[in-house]
mmCIF file of C-alpha atoms in Angstrom:
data_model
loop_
_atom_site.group_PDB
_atom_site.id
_atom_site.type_symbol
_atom_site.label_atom_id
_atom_site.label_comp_id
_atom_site.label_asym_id
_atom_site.label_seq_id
_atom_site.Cartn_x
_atom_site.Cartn_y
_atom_site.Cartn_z
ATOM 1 C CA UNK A 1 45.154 76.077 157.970
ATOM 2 C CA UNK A 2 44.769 76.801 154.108
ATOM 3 C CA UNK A 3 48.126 76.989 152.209
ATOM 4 C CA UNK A 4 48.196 79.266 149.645
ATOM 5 C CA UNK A 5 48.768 77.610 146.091
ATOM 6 C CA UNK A 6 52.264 78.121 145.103
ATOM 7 C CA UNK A 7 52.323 76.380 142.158
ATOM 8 C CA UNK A 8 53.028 77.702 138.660
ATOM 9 C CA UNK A 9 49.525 78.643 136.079
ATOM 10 C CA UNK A 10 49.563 76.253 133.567
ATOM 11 C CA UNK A 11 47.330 78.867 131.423
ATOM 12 C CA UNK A 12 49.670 79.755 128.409
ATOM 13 C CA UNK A 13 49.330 83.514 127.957
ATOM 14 C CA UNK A 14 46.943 85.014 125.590
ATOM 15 C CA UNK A 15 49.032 85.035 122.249
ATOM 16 C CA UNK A 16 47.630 86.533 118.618
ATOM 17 C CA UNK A 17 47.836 83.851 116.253
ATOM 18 C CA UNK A 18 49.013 85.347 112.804
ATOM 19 C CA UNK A 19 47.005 83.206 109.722
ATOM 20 C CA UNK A 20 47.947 80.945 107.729
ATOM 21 C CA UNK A 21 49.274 81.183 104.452
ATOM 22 C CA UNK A 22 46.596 78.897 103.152
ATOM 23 C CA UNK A 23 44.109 81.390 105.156
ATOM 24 C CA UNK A 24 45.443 84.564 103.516
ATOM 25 C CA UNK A 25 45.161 82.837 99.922
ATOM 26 C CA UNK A 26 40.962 82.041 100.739
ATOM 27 C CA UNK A 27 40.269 85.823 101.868
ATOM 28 C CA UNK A 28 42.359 86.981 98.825
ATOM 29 C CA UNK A 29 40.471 84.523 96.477
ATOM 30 C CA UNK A 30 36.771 86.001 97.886
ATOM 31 C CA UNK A 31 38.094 89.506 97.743
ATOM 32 C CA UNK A 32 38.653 88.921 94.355
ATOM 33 C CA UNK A 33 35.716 87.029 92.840
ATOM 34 C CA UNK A 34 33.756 89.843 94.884
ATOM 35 C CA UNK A 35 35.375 92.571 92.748
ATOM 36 C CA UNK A 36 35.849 90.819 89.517
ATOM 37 C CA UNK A 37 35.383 92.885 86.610
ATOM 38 C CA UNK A 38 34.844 92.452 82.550
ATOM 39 C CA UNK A 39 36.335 93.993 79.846
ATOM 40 C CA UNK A 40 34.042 95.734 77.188
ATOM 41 C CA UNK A 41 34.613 96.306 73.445
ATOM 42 C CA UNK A 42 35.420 100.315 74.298
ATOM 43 C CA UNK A 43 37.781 99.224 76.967
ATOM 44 C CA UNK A 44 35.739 100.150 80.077
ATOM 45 C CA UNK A 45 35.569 97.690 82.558
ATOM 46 C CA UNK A 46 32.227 96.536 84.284
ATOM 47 C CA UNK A 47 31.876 94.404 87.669
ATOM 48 C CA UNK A 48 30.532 91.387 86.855
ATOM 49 C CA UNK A 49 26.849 90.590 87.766
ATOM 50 C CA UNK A 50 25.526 87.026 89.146
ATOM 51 C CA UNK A 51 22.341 85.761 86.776
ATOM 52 C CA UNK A 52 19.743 83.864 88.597
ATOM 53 C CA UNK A 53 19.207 80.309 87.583
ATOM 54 C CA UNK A 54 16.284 79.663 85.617
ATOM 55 C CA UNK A 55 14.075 76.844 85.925
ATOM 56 C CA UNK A 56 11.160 75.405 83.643
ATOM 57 C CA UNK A 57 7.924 76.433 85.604
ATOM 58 C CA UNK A 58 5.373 74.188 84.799
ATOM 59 C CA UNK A 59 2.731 74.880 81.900
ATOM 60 C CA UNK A 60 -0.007 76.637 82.801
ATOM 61 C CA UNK A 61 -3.402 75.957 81.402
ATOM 62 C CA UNK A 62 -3.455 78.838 79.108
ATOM 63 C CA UNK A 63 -0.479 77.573 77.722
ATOM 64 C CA UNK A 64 -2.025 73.986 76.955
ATOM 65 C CA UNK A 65 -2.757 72.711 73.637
ATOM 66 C CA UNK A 66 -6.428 73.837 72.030
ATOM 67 C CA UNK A 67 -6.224 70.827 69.592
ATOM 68 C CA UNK A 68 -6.652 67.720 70.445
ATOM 69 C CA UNK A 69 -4.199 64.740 69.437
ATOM 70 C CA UNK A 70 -5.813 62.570 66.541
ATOM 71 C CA UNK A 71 -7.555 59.439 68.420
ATOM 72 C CA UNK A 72 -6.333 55.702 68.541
ATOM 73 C CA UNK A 73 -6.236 52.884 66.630
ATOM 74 C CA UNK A 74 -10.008 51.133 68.201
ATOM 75 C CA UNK A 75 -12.468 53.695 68.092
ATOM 76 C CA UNK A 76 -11.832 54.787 71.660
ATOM 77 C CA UNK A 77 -11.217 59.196 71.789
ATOM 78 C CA UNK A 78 -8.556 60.084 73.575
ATOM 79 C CA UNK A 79 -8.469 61.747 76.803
ATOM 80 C CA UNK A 80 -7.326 65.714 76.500
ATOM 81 C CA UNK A 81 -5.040 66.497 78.433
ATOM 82 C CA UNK A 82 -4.719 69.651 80.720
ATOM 83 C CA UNK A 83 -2.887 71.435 83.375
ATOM 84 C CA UNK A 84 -4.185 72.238 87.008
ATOM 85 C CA UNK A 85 -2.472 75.398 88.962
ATOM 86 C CA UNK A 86 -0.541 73.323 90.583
ATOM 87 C CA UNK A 87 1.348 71.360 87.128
ATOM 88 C CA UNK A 88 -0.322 68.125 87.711
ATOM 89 C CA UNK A 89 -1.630 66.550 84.649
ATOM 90 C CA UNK A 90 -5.393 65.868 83.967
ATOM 91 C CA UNK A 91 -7.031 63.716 82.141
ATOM 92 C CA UNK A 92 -10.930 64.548 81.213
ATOM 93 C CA UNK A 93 -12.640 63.309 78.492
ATOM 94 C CA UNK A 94 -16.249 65.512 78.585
ATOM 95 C CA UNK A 95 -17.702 62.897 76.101
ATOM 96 C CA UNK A 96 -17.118 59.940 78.077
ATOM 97 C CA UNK A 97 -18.402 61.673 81.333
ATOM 98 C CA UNK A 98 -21.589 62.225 79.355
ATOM 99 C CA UNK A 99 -21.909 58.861 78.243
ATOM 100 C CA UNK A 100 -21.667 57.573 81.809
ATOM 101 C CA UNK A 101 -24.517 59.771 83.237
ATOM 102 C CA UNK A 102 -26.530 58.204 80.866
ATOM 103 C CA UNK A 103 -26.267 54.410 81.429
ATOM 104 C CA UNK A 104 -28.368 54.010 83.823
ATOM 105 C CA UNK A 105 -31.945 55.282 84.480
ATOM 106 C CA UNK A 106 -33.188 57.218 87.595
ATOM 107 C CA UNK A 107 -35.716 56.014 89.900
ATOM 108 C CA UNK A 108 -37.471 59.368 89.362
ATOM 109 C CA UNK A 109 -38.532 58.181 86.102
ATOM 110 C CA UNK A 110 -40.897 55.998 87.677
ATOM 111 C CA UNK A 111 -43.126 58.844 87.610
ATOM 112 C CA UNK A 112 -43.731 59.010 84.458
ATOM 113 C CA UNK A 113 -44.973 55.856 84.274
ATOM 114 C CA UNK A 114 -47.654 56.228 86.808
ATOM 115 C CA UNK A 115 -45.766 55.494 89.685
ATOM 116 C CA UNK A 116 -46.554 57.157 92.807
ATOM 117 C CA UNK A 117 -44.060 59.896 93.819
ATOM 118 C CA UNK A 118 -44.500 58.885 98.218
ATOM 119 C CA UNK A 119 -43.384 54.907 96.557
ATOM 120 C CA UNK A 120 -40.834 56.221 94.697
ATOM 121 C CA UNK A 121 -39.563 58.340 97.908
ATOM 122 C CA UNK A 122 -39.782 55.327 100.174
ATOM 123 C CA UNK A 123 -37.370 53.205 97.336
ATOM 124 C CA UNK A 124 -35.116 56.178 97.665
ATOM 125 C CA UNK A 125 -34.883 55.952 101.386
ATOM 126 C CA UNK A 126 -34.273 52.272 101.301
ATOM 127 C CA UNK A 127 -31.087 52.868 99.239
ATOM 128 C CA UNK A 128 -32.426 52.451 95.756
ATOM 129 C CA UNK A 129 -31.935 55.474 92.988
ATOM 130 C CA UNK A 130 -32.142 54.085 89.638
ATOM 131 C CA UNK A 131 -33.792 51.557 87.798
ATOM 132 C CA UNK A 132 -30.914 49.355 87.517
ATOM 133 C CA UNK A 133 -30.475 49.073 91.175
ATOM 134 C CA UNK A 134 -34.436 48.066 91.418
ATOM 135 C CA UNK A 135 -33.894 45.142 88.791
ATOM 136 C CA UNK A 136 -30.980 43.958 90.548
ATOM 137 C CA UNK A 137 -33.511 43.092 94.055
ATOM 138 C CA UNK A 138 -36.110 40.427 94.056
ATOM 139 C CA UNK A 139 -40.237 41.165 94.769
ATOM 140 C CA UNK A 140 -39.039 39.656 98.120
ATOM 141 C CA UNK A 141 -36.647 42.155 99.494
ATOM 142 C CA UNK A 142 -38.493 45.079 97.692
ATOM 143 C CA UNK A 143 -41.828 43.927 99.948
ATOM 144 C CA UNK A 144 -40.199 43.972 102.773
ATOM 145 C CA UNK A 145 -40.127 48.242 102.668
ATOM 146 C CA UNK A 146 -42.000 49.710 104.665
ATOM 147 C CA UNK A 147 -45.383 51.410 102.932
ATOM 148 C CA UNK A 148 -45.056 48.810 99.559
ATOM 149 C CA UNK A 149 -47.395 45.707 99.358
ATOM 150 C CA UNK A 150 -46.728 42.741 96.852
ATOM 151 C CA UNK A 151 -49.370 44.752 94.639
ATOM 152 C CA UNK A 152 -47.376 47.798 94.492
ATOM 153 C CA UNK A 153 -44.164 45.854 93.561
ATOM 154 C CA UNK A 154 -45.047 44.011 90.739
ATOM 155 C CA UNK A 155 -46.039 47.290 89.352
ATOM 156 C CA UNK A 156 -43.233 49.090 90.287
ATOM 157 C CA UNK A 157 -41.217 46.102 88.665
ATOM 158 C CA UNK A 158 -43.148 45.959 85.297
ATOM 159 C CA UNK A 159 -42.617 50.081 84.917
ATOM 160 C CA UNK A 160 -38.977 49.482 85.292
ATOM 161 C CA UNK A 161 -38.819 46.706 82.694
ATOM 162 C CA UNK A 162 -40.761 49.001 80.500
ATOM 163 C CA UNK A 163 -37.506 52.186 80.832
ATOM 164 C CA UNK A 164 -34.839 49.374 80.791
ATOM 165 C CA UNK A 165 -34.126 46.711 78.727
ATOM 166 C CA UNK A 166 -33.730 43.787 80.296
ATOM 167 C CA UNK A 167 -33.782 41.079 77.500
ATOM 168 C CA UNK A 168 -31.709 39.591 75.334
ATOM 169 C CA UNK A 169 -29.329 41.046 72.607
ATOM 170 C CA UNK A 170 -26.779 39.954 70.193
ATOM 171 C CA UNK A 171 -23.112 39.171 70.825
ATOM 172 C CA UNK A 172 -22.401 42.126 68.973
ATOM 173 C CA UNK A 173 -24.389 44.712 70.123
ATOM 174 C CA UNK A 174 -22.595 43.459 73.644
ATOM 175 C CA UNK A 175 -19.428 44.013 71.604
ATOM 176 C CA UNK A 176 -19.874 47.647 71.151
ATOM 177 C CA UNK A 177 -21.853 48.106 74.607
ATOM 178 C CA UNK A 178 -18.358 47.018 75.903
ATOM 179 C CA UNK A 179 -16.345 48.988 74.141
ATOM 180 C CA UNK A 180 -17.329 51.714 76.825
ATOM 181 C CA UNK A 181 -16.005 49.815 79.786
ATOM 182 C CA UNK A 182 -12.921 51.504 81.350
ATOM 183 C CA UNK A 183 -10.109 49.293 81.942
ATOM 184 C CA UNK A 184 -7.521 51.225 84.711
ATOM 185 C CA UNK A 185 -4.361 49.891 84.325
ATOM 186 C CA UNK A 186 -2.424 48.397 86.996
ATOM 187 C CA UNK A 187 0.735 49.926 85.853
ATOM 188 C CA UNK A 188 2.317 46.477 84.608
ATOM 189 C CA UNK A 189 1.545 45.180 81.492
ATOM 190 C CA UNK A 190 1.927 41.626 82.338
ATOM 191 C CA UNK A 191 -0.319 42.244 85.153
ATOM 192 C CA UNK A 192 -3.064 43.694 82.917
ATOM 193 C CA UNK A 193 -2.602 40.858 80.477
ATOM 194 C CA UNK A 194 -3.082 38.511 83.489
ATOM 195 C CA UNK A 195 -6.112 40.373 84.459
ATOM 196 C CA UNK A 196 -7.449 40.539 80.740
ATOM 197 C CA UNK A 197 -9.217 36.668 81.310
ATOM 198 C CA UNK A 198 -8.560 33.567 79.575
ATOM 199 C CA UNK A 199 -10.625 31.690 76.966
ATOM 200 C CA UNK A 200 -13.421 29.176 78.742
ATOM 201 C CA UNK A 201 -15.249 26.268 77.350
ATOM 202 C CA UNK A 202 -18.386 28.436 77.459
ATOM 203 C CA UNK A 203 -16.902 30.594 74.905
ATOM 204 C CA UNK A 204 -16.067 27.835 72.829
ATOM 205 C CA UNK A 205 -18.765 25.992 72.645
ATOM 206 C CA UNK A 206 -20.071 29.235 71.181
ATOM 207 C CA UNK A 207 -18.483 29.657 68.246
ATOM 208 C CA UNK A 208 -18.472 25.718 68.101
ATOM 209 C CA UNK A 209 -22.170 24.949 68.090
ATOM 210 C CA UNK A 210 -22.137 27.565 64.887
ATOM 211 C CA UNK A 211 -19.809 24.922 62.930
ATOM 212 C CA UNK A 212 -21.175 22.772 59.812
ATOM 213 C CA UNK A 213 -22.527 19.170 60.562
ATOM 214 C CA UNK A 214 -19.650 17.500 58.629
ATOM 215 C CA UNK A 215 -17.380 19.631 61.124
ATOM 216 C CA UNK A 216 -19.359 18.165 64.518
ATOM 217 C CA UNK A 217 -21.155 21.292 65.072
ATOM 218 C CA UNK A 218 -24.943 22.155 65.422
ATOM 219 C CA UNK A 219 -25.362 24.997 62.680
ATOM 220 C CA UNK A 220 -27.287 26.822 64.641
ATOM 221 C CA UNK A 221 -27.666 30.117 67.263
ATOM 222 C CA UNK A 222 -26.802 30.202 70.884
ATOM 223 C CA UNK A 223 -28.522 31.780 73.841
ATOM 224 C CA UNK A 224 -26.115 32.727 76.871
ATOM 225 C CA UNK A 225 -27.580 33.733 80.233
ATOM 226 C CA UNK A 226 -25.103 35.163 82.420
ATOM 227 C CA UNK A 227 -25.102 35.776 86.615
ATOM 228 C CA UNK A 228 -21.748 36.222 87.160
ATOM 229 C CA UNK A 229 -20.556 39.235 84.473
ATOM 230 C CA UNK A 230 -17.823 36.846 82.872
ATOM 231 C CA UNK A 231 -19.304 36.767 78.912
ATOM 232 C CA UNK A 232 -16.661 38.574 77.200
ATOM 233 C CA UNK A 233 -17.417 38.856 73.562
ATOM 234 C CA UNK A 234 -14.005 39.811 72.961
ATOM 235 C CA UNK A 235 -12.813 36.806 73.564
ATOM 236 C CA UNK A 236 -15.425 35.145 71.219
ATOM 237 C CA UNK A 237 -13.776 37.013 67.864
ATOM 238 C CA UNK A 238 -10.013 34.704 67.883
ATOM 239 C CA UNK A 239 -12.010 31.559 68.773
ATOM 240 C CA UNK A 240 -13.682 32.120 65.384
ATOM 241 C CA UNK A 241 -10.760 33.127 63.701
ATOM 242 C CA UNK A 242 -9.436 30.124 64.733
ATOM 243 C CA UNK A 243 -11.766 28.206 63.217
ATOM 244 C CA UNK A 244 -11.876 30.161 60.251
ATOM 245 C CA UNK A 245 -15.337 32.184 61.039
ATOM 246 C CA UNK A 246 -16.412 35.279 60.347
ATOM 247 C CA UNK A 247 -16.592 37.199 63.848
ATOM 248 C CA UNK A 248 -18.896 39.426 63.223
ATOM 249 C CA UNK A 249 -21.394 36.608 62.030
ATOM 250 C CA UNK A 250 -20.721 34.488 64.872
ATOM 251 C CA UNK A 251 -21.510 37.350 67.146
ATOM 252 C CA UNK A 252 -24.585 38.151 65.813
ATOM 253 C CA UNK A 253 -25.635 34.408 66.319
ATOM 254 C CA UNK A 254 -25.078 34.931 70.239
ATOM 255 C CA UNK A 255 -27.900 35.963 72.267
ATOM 256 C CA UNK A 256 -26.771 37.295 75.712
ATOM 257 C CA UNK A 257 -29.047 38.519 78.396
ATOM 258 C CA UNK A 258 -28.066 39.323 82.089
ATOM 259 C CA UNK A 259 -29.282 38.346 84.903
ATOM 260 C CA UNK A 260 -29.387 39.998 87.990
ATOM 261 C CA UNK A 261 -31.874 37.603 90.600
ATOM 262 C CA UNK A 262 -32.862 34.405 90.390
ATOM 263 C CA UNK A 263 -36.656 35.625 89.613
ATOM 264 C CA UNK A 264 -35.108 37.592 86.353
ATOM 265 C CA UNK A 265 -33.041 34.503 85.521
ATOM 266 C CA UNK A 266 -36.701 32.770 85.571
ATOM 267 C CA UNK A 267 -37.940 35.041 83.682
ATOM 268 C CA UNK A 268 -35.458 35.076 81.002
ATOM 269 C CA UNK A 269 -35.985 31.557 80.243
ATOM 270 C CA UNK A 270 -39.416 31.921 80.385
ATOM 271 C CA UNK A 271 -38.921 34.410 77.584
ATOM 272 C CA UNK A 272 -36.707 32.219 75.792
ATOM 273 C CA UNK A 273 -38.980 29.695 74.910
ATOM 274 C CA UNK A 274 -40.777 32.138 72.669
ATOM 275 C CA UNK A 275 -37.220 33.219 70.955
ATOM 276 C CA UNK A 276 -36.484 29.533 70.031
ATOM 277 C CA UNK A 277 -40.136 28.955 68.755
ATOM 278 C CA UNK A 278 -39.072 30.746 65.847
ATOM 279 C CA UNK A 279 -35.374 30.683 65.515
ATOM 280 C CA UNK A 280 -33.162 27.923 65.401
ATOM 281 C CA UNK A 281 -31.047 27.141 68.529
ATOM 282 C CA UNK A 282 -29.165 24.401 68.831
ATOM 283 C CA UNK A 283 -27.357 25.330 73.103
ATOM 284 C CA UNK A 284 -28.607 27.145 75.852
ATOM 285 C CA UNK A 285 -25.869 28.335 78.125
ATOM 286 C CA UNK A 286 -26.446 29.473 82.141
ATOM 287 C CA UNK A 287 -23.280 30.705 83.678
ATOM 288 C CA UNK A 288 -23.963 30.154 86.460
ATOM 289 C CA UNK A 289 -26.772 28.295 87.306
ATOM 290 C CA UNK A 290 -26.253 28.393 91.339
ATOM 291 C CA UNK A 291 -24.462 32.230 91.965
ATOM 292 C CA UNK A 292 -27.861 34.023 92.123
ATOM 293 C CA UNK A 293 -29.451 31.425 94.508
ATOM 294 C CA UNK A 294 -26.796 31.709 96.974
ATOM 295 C CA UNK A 295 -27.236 35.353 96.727
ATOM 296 C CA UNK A 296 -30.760 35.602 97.244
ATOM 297 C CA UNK A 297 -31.285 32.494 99.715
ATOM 298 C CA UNK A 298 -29.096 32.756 102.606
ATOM 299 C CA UNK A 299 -28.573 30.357 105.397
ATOM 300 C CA UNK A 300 -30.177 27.074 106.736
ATOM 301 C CA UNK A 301 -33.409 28.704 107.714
ATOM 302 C CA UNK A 302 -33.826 29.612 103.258
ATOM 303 C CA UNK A 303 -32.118 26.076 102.522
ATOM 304 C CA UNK A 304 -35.034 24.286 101.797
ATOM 305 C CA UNK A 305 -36.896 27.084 99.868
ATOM 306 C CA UNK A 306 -33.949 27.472 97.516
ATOM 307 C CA UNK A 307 -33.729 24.093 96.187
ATOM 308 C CA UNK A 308 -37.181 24.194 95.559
ATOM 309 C CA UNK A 309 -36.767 26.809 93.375
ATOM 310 C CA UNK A 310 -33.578 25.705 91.692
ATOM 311 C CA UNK A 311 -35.286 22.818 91.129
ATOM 312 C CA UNK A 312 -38.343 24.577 89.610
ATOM 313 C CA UNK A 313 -35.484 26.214 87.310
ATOM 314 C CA UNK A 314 -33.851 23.256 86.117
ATOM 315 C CA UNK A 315 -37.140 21.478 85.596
ATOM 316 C CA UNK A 316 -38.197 23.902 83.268
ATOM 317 C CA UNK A 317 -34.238 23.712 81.343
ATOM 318 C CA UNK A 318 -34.795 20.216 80.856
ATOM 319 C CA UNK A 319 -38.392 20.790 79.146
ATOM 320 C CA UNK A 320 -36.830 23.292 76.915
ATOM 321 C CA UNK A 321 -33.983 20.769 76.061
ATOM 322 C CA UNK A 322 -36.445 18.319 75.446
ATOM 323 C CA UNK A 323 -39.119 20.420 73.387
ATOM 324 C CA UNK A 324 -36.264 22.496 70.876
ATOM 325 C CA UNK A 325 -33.635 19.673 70.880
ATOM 326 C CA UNK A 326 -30.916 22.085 72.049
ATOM 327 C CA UNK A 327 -28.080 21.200 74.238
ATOM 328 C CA UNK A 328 -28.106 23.097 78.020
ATOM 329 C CA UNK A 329 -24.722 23.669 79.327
ATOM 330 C CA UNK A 330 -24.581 25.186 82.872
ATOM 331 C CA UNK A 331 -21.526 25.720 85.073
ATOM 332 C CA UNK A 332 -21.767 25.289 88.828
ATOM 333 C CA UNK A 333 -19.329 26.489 91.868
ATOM 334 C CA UNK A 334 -17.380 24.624 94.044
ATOM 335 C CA UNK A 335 -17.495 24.835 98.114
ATOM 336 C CA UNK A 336 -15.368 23.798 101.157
ATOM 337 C CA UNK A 337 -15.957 20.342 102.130
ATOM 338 C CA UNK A 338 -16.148 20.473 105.678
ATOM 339 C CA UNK A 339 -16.457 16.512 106.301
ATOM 340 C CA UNK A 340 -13.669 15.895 103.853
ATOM 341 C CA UNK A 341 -10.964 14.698 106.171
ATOM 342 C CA UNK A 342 -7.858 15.394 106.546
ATOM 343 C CA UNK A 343 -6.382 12.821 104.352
ATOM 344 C CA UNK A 344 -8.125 14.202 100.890
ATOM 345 C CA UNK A 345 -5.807 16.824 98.946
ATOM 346 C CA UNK A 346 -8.527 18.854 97.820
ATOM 347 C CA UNK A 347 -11.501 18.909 99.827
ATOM 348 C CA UNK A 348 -14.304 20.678 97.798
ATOM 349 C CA UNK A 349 -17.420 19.776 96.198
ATOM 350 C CA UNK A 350 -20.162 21.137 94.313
ATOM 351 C CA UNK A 351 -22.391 23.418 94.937
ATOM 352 C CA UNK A 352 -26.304 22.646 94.600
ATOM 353 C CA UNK A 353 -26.184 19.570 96.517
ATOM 354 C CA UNK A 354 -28.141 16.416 94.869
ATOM 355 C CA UNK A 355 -30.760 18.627 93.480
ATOM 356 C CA UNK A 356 -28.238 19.923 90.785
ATOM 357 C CA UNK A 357 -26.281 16.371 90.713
ATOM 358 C CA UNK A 358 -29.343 15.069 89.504
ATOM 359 C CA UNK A 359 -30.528 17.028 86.756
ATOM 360 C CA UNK A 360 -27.381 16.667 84.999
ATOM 361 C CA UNK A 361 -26.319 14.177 82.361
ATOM 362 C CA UNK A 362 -22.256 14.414 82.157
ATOM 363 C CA UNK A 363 -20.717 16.298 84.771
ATOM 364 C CA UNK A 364 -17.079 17.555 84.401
ATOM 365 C CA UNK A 365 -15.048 19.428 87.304
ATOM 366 C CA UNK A 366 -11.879 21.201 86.119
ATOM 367 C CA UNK A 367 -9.218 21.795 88.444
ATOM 368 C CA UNK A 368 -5.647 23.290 87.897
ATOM 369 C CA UNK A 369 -2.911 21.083 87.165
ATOM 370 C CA UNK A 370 1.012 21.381 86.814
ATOM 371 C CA UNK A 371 1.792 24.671 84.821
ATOM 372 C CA UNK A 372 -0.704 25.774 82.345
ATOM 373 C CA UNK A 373 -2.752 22.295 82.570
ATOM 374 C CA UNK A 374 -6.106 21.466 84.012
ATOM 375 C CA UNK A 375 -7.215 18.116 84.931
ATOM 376 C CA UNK A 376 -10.499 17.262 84.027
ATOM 377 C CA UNK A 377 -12.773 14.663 87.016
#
């Protein structure tokens, strides 16, 4: 049987809790900030009115400068600056942009020199739209398209040679070509230093071979053929300085050409011969002698054919050291030693195999040492 629950509620009874003090002095603080008047100078009172807070909307671009800012110390413009809708900043430089269309050469312009418009359509579709790009791929590669026989590319090659120049120029028409590159910063300064290069013994012996007899240099000009993009005339203008040349002189005593494939790298020196026939040289400078082989011959099966024709190549660099009495100074590349062992520090070794070892006289590696030192084998 259920017992009725006797005992007492525990529930306290529903009292109305009178505020605070403290409570009374917030509502009495709102009430009066809400009706808060000012005084005026004819006595009337006013409520007073809440401004809006202001804030600096960005420029817009009717609002940005016309002028331009005066340009830099170099002879570099500098980039205007404008406004998008949004208040980012932009940076366009209309000169520049045009300058960059026009440093390299469409493929279209093939046409004009009596190229067939289906050949020029079938370089197109093989991935190839200026004239630049066709240098840059040997007659091997460019046969192997569909639709163009070796008779076709050799022509195709010779009308490209004719809209670009491909030969050599001065160290200081390279100067000013260069003073076009863009350099993007990395947004450190001692990274961009880092990345700025340092001075190489191919540079030096540039500005060296220029010195006096009674100084042990070889008063004469220079040719440089370079594979890999690393001639920086730049760097050329404190070695002179150093050895108290005029830049602009020694520049203009440099002859720089790039190369692109090992056939154009032929070709230059083939070309060269005729340049030293009737100017006086006194070094010939290939860096690097190997890169564009390795590019152009790849794997076991193209072994053999490549050192055949690297040793065509330095065959004919010896003749031409023989015949003008000029030094040759080529730079190799280093690769892993797979057979090296466990036991050596530094397992590498050049490049070229015996074919290379060979045709050389004194052969130097450099390698990096403690700090800013490099040991010399």
């Amino acid at each position: 049987m259920k017992r009725p629950n006797t005992a007492p509620s525990r529930r306290r009874p529903n009292r109305k809790t009178s505020p605070s003090s403290f409570q009374k002095a917030q509502v009495a603080h709102r009430r009066s900030r809400s009706n808060r008047t000012v005084h005026t100078r004819n006595g009337a009172t006013q409520p007073l009115r809440r401004l809006p807070l202001l804030l600096p909307s960005p420029p817009s671009p009717r609002s940005a400068p016309t002028t331009s800012p005066p340009p830099p110390t170099g002879g570099q413009m500098a980039p205007s600056k404008q406004y998008s809708e949004g208040g980012q900043l932009q940076l366009m430089d209309a000169e520049r942009i045009e300058e960059e269309e026009e440093c390299f050469e469409s493929i279209d312009k093939l046409i004009s020199q009596g190229i067939n418009s289906g050949d020029v359509k079938k370089l197109q579709d093989a991935g190839i739209y200026t004239c630049n790009g066709l240098m840059m791929h040997t007659k091997k590669s460019l046969t192997g398209i569909k639709g163009l026989s070796e008779a076709k590319v050799d022509k195709i090659c010779e009308a490209a040679e004719k809209l670009l120049s491909q030969g050599f120029i001065t160290g200081s028409d390279l100067l000013i070509k260069r003073k076009s590159v863009v350099r993007i910063t990395t947004g450190s300064q001692a990274l961009d230093k880092l990345l700025g290069g340092k001075t190489q013994l191919a540079h030096t012996l540039c500005v060296s071979t220029q010195l006096p007899i009674h100084m042990h240099g070889g008063n004469r000009k220079v040719a440089y053929i370079d594979t890999e993009g690393t001639f920086r005339p730049e760097r050329i203008v404190p070695i002179a300085e150093r050895f108290g040349m005029d830049a602009n002189a020694v520049l203009d005593n440099i002859i720089y050409a790039r190369a692109y494939t090992y056939e154009h790298q032929y070709n230059l020196l083939l070309g060269l011969a005729a340049k030293m026939a009737e100017e006086p040289f006194r070094l010939l400078i290939v860096d690097s002698v190997i890169s564009l082989f390795r590019v152009d011959f790849s794997g076991r099966g193209e072994l053999a054919e490549r050192q055949q024709k690297l040793a065509q190549m330095l065959s004919h660099l010896t003749k031409i050291a023989e015949e003008f009495n000029v030094a040759v100074y080529i730079t190799n590349q280093v690769i892993a030693d797979p057979g090296g062992g466990m036991f050596i520090t530094d397992p590498k070794k050049p490049a070229g195999g015996h074919v290379l070892a060979h045709a050389a006289t004194i052969r130097l590696m450099l390698r990096k040492g403690k700090g800013e030192q490099r040991d010399v084998i």
